[in-house]
XYZ file of C-alpha atoms in Angstrom:
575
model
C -58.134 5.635 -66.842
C -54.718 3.930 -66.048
C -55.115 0.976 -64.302
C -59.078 1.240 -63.768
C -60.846 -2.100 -63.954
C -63.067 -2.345 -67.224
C -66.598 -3.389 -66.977
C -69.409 -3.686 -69.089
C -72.856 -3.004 -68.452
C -75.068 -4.270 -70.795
C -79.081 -3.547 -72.017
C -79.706 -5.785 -74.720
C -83.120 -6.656 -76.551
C -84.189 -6.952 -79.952
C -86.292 -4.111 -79.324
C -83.381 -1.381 -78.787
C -81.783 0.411 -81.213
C -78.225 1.809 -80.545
C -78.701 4.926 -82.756
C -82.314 5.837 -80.699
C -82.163 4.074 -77.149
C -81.617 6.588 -73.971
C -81.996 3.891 -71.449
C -81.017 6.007 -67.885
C -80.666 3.427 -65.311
C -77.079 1.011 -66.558
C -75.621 5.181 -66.489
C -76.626 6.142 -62.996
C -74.934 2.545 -61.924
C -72.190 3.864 -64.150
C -71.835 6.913 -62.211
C -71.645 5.124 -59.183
C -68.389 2.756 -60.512
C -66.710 5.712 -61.621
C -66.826 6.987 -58.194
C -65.217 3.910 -56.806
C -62.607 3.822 -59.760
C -63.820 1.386 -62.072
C -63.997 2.094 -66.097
C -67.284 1.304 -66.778
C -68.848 0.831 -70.491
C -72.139 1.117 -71.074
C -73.668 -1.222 -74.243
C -77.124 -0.861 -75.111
C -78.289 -2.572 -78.403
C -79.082 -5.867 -80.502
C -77.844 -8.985 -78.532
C -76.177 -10.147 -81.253
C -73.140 -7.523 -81.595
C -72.430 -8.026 -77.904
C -70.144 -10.834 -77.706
C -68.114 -9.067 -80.099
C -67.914 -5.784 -77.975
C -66.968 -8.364 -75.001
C -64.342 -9.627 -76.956
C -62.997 -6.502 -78.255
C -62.926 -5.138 -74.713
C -61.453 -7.763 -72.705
C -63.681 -6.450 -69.667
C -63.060 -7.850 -66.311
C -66.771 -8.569 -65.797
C -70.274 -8.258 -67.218
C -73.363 -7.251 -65.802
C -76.858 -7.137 -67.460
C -80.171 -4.818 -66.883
C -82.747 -7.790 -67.062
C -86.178 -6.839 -67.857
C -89.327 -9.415 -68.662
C -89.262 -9.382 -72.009
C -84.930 -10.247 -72.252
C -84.296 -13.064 -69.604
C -84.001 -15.829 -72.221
C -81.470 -13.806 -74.308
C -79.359 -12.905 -71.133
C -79.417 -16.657 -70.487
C -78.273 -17.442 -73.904
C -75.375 -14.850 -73.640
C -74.220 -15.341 -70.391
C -73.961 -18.810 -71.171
C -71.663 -17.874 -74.975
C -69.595 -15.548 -72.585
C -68.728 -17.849 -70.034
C -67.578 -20.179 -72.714
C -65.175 -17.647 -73.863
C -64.000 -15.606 -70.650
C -63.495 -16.597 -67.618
C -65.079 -13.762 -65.992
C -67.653 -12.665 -63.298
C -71.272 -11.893 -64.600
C -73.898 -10.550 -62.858
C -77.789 -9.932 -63.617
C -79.728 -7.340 -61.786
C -82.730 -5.129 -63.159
C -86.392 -4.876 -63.100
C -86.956 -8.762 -63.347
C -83.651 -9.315 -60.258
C -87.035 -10.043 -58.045
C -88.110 -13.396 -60.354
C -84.292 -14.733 -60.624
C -82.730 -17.378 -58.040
C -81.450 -20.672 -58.464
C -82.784 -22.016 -61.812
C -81.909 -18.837 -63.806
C -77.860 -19.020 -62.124
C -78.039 -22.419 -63.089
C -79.180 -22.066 -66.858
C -77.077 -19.245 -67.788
C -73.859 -19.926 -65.819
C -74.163 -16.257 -64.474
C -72.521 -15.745 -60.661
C -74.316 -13.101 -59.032
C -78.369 -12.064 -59.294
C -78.160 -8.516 -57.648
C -81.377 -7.405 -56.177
C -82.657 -3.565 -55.303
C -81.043 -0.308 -56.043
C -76.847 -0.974 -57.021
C -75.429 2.307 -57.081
C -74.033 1.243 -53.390
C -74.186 -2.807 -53.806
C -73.114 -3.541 -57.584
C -69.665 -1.179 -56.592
C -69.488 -3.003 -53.577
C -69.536 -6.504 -54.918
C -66.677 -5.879 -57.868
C -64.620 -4.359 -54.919
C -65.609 -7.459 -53.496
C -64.854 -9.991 -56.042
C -62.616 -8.056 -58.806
C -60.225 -5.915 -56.170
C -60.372 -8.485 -53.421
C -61.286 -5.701 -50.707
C -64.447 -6.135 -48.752
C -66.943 -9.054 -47.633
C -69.125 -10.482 -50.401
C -71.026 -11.149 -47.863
C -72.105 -7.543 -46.454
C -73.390 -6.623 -50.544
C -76.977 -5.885 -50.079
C -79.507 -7.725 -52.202
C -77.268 -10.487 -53.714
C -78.428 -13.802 -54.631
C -75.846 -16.669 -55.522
C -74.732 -20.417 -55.007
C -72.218 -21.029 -52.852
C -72.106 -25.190 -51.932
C -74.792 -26.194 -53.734
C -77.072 -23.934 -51.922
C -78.463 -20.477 -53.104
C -77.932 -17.336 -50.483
C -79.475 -14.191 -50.378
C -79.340 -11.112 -48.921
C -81.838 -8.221 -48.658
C -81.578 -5.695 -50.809
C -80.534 -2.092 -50.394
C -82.730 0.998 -50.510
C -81.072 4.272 -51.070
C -83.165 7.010 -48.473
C -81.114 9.996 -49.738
C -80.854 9.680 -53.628
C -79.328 13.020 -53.295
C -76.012 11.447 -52.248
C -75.850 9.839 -55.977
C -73.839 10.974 -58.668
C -75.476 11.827 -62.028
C -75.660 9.643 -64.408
C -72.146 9.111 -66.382
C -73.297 9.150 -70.258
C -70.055 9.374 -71.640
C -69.432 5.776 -70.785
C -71.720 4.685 -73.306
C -70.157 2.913 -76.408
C -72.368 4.021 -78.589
C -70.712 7.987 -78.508
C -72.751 9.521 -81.800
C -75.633 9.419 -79.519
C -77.209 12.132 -77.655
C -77.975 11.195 -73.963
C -79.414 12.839 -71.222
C -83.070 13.753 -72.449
C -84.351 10.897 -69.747
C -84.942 12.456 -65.661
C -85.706 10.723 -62.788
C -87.021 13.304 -59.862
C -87.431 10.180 -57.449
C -88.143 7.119 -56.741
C -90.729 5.145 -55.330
C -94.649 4.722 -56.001
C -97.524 5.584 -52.889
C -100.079 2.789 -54.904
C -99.739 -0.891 -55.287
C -101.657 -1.145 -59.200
C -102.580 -5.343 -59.299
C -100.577 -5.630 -62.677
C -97.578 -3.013 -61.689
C -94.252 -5.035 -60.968
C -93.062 -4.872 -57.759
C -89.380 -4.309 -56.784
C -87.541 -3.210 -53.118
C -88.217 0.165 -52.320
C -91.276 0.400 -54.719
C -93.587 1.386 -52.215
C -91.085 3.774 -50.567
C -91.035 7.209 -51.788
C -88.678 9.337 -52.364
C -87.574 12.481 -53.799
C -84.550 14.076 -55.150
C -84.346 17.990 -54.601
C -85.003 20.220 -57.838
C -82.173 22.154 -57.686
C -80.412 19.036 -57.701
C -82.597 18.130 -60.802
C -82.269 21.006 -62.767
C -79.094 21.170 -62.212
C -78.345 17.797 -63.758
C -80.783 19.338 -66.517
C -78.307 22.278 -67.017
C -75.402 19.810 -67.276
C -77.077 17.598 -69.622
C -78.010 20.533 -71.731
C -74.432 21.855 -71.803
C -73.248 18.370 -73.294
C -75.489 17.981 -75.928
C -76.344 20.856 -78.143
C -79.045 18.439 -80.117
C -80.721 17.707 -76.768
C -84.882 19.256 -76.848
C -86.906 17.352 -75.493
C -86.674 16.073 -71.610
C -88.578 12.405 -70.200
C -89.357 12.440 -66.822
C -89.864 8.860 -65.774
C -90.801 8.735 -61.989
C -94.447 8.242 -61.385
C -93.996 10.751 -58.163
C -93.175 14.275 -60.135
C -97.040 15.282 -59.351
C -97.608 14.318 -55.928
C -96.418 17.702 -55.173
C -97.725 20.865 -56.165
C -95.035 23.174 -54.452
C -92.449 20.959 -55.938
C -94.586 20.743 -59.184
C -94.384 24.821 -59.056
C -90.228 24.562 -58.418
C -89.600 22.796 -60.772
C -91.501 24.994 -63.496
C -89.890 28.164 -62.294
C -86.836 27.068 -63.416
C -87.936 25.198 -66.541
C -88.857 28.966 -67.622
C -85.745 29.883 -66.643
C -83.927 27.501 -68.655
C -86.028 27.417 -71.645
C -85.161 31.639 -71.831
C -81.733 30.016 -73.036
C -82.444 26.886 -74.705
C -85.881 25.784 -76.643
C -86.330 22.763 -74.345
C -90.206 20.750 -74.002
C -90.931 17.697 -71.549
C -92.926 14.930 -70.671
C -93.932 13.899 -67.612
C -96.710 10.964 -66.428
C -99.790 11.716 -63.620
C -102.285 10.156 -61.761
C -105.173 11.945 -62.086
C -106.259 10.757 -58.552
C -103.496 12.906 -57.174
C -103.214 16.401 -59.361
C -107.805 16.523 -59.286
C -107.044 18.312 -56.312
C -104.778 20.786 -57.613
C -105.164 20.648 -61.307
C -105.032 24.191 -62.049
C -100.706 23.730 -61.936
C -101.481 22.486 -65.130
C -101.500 25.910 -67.472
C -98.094 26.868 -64.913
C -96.680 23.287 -66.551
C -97.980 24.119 -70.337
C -96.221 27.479 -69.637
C -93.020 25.657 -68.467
C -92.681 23.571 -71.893
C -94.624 20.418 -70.981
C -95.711 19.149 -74.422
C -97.034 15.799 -73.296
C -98.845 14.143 -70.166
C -99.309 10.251 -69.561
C -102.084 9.265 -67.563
C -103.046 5.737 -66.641
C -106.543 4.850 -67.426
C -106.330 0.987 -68.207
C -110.324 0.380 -68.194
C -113.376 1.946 -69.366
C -115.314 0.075 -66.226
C -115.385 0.937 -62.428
C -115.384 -1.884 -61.242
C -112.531 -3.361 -63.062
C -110.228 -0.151 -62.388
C -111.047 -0.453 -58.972
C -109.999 -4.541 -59.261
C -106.702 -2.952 -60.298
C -106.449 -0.476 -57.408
C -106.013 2.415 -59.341
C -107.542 4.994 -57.116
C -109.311 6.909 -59.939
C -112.697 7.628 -60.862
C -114.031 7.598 -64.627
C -115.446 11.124 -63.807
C -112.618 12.372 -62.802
C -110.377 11.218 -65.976
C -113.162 13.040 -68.285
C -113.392 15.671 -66.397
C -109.420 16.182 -66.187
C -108.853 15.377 -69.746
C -111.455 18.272 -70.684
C -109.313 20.493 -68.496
C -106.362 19.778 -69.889
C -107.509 20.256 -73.714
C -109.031 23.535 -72.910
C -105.691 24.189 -71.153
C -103.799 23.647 -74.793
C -101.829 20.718 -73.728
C -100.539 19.273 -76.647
C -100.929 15.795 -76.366
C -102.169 13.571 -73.571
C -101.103 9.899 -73.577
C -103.377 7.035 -72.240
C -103.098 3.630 -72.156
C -106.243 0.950 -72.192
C -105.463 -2.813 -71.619
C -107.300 -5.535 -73.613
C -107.289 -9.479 -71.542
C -107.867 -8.057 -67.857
C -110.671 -8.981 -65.729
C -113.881 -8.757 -67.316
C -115.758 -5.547 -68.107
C -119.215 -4.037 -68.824
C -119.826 -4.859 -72.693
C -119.082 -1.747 -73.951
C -117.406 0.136 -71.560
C -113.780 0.784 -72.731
C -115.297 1.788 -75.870
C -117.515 4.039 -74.586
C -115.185 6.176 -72.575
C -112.957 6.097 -75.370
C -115.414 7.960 -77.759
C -116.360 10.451 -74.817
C -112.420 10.929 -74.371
C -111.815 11.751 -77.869
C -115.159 13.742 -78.020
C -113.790 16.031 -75.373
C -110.228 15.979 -76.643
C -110.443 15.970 -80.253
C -106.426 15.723 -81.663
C -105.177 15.722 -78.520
C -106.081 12.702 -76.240
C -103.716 10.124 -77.538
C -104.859 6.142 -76.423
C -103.224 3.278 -77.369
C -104.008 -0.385 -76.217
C -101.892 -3.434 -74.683
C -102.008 -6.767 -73.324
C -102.005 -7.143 -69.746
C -98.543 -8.303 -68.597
C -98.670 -10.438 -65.452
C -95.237 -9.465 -64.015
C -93.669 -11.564 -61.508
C -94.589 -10.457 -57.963
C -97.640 -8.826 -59.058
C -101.115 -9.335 -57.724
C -102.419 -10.401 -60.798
C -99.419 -13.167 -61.110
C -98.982 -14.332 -57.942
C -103.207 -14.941 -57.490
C -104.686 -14.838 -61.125
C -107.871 -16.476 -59.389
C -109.027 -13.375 -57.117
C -109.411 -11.595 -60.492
C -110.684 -14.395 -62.496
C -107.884 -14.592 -65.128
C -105.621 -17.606 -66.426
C -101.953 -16.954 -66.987
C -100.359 -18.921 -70.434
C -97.031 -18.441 -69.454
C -96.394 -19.240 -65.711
C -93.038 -19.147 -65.938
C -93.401 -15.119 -66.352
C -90.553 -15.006 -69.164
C -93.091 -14.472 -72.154
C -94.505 -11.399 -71.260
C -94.543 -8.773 -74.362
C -97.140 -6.764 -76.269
C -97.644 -8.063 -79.404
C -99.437 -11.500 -77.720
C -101.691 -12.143 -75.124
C -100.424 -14.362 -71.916
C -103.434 -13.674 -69.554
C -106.687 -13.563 -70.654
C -109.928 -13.889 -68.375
C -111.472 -17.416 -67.791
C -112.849 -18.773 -70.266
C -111.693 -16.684 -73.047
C -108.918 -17.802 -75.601
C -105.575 -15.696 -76.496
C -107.402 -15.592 -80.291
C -110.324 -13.615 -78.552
C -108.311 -11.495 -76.526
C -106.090 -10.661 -79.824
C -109.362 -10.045 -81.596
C -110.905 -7.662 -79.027
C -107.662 -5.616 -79.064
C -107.769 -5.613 -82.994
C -111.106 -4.244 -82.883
C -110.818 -1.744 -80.148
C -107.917 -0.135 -82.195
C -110.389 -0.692 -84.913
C -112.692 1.620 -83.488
C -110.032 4.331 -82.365
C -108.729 4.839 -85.703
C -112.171 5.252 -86.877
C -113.310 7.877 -84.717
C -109.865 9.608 -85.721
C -110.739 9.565 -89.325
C -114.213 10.688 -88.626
C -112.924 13.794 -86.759
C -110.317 14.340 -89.190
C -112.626 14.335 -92.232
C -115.130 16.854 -90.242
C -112.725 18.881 -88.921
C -113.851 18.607 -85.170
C -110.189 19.184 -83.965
C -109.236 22.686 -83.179
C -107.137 24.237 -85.664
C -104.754 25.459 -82.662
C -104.277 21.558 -81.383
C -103.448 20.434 -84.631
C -100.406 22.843 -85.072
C -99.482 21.860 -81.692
C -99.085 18.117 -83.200
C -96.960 19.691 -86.229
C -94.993 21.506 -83.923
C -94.518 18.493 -82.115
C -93.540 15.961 -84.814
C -92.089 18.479 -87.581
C -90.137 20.478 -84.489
C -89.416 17.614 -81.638
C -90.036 14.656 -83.534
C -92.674 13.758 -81.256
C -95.535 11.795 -83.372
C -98.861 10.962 -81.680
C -101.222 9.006 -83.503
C -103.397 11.979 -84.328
C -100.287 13.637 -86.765
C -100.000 10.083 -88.189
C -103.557 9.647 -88.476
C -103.400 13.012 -90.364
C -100.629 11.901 -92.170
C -102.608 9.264 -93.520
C -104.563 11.684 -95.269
C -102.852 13.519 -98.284
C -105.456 16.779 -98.261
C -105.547 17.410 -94.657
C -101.520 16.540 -94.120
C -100.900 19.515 -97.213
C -103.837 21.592 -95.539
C -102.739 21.537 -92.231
C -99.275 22.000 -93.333
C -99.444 25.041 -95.691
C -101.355 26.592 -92.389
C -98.348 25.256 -90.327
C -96.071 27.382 -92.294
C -98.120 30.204 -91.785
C -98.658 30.579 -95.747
C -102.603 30.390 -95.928
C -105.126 30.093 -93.898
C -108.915 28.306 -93.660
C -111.115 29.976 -95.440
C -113.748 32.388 -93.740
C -116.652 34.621 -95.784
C -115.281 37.652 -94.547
C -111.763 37.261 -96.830
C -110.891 40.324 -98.399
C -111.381 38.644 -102.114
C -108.669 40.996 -103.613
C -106.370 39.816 -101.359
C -107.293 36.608 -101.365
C -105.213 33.818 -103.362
C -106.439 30.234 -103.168
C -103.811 27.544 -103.145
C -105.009 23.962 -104.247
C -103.390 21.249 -101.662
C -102.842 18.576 -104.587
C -101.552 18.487 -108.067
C -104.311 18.396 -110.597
C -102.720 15.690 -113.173
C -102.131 13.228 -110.086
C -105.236 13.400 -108.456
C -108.538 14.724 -110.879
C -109.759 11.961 -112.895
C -112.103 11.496 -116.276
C -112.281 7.761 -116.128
C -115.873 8.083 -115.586
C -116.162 11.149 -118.721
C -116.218 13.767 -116.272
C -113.960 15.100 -114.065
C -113.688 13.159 -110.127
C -111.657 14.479 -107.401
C -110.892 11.913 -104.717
C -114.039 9.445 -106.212
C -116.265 12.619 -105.535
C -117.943 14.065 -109.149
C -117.248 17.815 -110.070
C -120.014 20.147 -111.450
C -118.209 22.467 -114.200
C -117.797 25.259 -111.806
C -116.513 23.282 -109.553
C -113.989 21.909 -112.312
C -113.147 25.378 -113.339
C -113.025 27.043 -109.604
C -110.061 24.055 -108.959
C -108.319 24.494 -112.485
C -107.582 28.479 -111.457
C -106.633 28.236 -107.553
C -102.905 27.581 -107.985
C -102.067 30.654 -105.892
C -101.752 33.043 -109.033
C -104.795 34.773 -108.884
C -107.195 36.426 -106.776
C -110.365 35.475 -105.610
C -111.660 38.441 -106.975
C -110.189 38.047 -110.445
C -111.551 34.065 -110.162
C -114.962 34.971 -109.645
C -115.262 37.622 -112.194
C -114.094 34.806 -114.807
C -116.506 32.350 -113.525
C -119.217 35.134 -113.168
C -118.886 35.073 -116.803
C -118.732 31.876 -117.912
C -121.760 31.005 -115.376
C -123.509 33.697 -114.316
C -126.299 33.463 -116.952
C -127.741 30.530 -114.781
C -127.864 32.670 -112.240
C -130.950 35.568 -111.440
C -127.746 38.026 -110.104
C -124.482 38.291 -108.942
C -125.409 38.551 -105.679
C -126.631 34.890 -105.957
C -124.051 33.777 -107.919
C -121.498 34.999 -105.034
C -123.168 33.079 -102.706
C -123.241 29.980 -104.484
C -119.386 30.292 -104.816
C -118.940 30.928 -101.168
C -121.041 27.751 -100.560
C -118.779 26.249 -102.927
C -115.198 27.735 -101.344
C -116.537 26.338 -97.520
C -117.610 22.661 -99.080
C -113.747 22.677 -100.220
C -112.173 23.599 -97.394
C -113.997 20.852 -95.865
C -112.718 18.394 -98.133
C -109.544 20.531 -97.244
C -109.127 20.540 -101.181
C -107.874 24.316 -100.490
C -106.264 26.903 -98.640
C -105.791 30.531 -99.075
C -102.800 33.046 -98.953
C -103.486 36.650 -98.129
C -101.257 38.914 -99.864
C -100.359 41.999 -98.106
């Protein structure tokens, strides 16, 4: 890079993990330095191994991606590196919107930057590292100059076209594999009470897809490992035609290259054109994110989602008979107050019509600076704990609704995940999932490494994890009356010594008593023998309490289909 100015760009929390993070946005900004002849490094990673990489380095300045759950530890280390280096830093990010004058002042940083900085952050180290420029014409820049704090508005990029792709070989962390996260615009048409706000939010707009699969293409051609794509713009599916674009080449791509993505909906918008769905499924989509948030109309509606309750049952039906493979969902415990009931309610009708497929986890509401629900808790009858807005996370509650304490809001949440797991285990143990949607979740973790809570919830479960995995491999198969016995060679999913029992003086399988043929059916299905050859053993060690053989077979069928519901066995055809 010769005489290129070094900086560093830096995500830190305790929640990222060098080895696993993809974290897009510090790489587009990285991108955009290149372009003006800066040597930008991108650090993403525990806070603590920072101020090493600083001082190993030697940057010229620092700049940090500042979300809500990190501004105390950006304080902390902006405040260690300015004790060390005498050099520029500057904070922008989701949370740019909440910083001003007491957040420069506690952490010694220089600069807030405010907006979209692929045009302002190049700007202002022109500005302040090169000497060439105003400081004063950098869009969206808050600082103190005399005691006083300026600002300027920020900058909204109309043609994100005119950006260049995101530079991952800046990162520092080079044994990583980038480029699996896609933005196809920016910009959201619906102001959601608890969504945080930032410049442009409300101002759509979208990147072409050639440009998008292009940058696909590339990102593909630089990492051989790379399967599975994120796309993280809430816009993708405003637009069926561009919806339809954007698939056509997916198929072509994925003729090359075994590639799957994920993409997020409202199902306000794609109701209307919801049959794109099967032409997405076709195009690789493994896994759709939909925002639900409530089980109760009126409280959705409080949160001006623009979606009905009919219309997310209805859709999610659609889309399991469709064979998605998994649909994400997201229901948040401490909002305003609902219909006793409610959440739970649709949440046993979802997973009745989506059986190992609908995939719903729970959180705390957030109250994010600049959001409806922070800036006037009242209109929607909730208290904030933390008014500050620096203690947001989702392991604790910081809103709850009047009158209710951050000990009932945890407990609600406990049992509402209480009851999901529940009604997972129930459908698991009576095999009310389609046999098809569960191999889509093997495929999916075993393949992509893509685990939804129905493959760990299966997991969970020694028999059905072998079961479903012996049919996974394609090496046996449910069982059905119609088997051709001869060919038929049952395969226990357990090892006898570990699992039968004779604590009791008689054999138990999984606390459940055996009758002697029952005992005897299990001690010969080790996938050596045939069916055939089994019952004609059995016929003679038990058929004298039987009026015929007839009977006899049908008590052993009865016996076969009460196993494979315990998923006990499974059963290898041989050719």
């Amino acid at each position: 890079m010769g005489d290129w100015m070094k900086v560093l760009l830096c995500n830190v929390s305790h929640r990222n993990n060098e080895h696993a993070h993809d974290y897009a946005g510090l790489f587009y900004l990285a991108g955009a330095l290149e372009q003006e002849g800066f040597q930008p490094l991108v650090y993403h990673g525990q806070p603590e191994n920072l101020l090493a990489e600083v001082t190993r380095n030697q940057p010229e300045a620092v700049g940090f991606s500042c979300d809500f759950d990190n501004v105390q530890i950006i304080e902390s280390l902006s405040r260690k590196i300015k004790e060390g280096h005498d050099i520029p830093i500057v904070v922008g990010g989701a949370n740019s919107m909440a910083l001003g004058r007491d957040f420069l002042a506690t952490s010694g940083a220089d600069y807030v930057l405010r907006g979209e900085c692929e045009r302002s952050l190049p700007m202002l180290f022109n500005a302040i590292l090169k000497k060439q420029g105003d400081i004063s014409e950098v869009r969206g820049l808050a600082m103190i100059r005399n005691g006083v704090l300026v600002e300027t508005p920020p900058d909204i990029i109309d043609d994100l076209d005119t950006l260049p792709l995101p530079a991952y070989h800046t990162s520092m962390h080079p044994h990583r594999s980038y480029g699996s996260t896609i933005l196809t615009g920016r910009g959201c048409p619906f102001s959601c009470a608890y969504c945080a706000p930032s410049p442009g939010k409300r101002k759509v707009r979208k990147r072409s897809i050639f440009l998008v699969l292009e940058e696909i293409k590339i990102n593909l051609k630089n990492n051989p490992a790379l399967t599975y794509l994120v796309i993280m713009d809430d816009i993708f599916t405003m637009d069926r035609q561009r919806i339809e674009v954007f698939c056509e080449g997916m198929r072509e791509i994925r003729k090359e290259r075994d590639l799957i993505w994920y993409c997020e909906c409202h199902v306000g918008q794609i109701k209307t054109f919801k049959e794109v769905l099967p032409t997405m499924i076709d195009a690789g989509l493994i896994r759709l994110q939909i925002g639900i948030e409530s089980g109760d109309q009126e409280v959705i509606d409080q949160y001006n989602k623009h979606i009905k309750v009919h219309d997310v049952i209805d859709f999610v039906t659609y889309a399991a008979d469709c064979g998605l493979a998994q649909m994400a969902t997201n229901f948040i415990v401490g909002g305003p107050k609902e219909k006793a009931g409610a959440t739970a309610a649709l949440i046993e009708t979802l997973m009745d019509r989506a059986p190992g497929v609908i995939d719903i986890i729970t959180g705390f509401l957030r109250a994010y600076p600049g959001a409806g629900i922070f800036e006037n808790p009242e209109k929607y009858n909730l208290q904030l704990h933390d008014q500050s807005g620096r203690q947001s996370g989702d392991d604790y509650p910081f809103v709850t609704p009047v009158g209710c304490s951050q000990e009932q809001v945890m407990k609600q949440r406990q049992e509402l995940n209480r009851l999901i797991r529940l009604r997972m285990q129930q459908k698991i143990k009576n095999h009310e999932m389609k046999v098809e949607a569960v191999m889509k979740q093997y495929q999916a973790a075993l393949k992509y490494g893509i685990s939804s809570r129905w493959f760990k919830e299966i997991s969970a479960n020694p028999r059905a994890y072998e079961y479903y995995y012996v049919l996974y491999l394609e090496e046996g198969q449910a069982f059905v009356e119609s088997l051709d016995f001869s060919r038929d060679y049952p395969q226990r999913t357990f090892e006898l010594w570990r699992s039968i029992t004779f604590s009791e003086g008689f054999p138990q399988l999984d606390g459940i008593a055996l009758s002697p043929l029952e005992y005897e059916l299990l001690l010969r299905c080790a996938g050596k023998r045939s069916l055939e050859t089994i019952e004609a053993e059995l016929y003679g060690l038990y058929g004298k309490f039987y009026e015929s053989q007839n009977e006899f077979h049908g008590k052993l069928v009865e016996v076969l289909f009460q196993f494979d519901a315990k998923y006990w066995l499974t059963h290898f055809i041989l050719d």
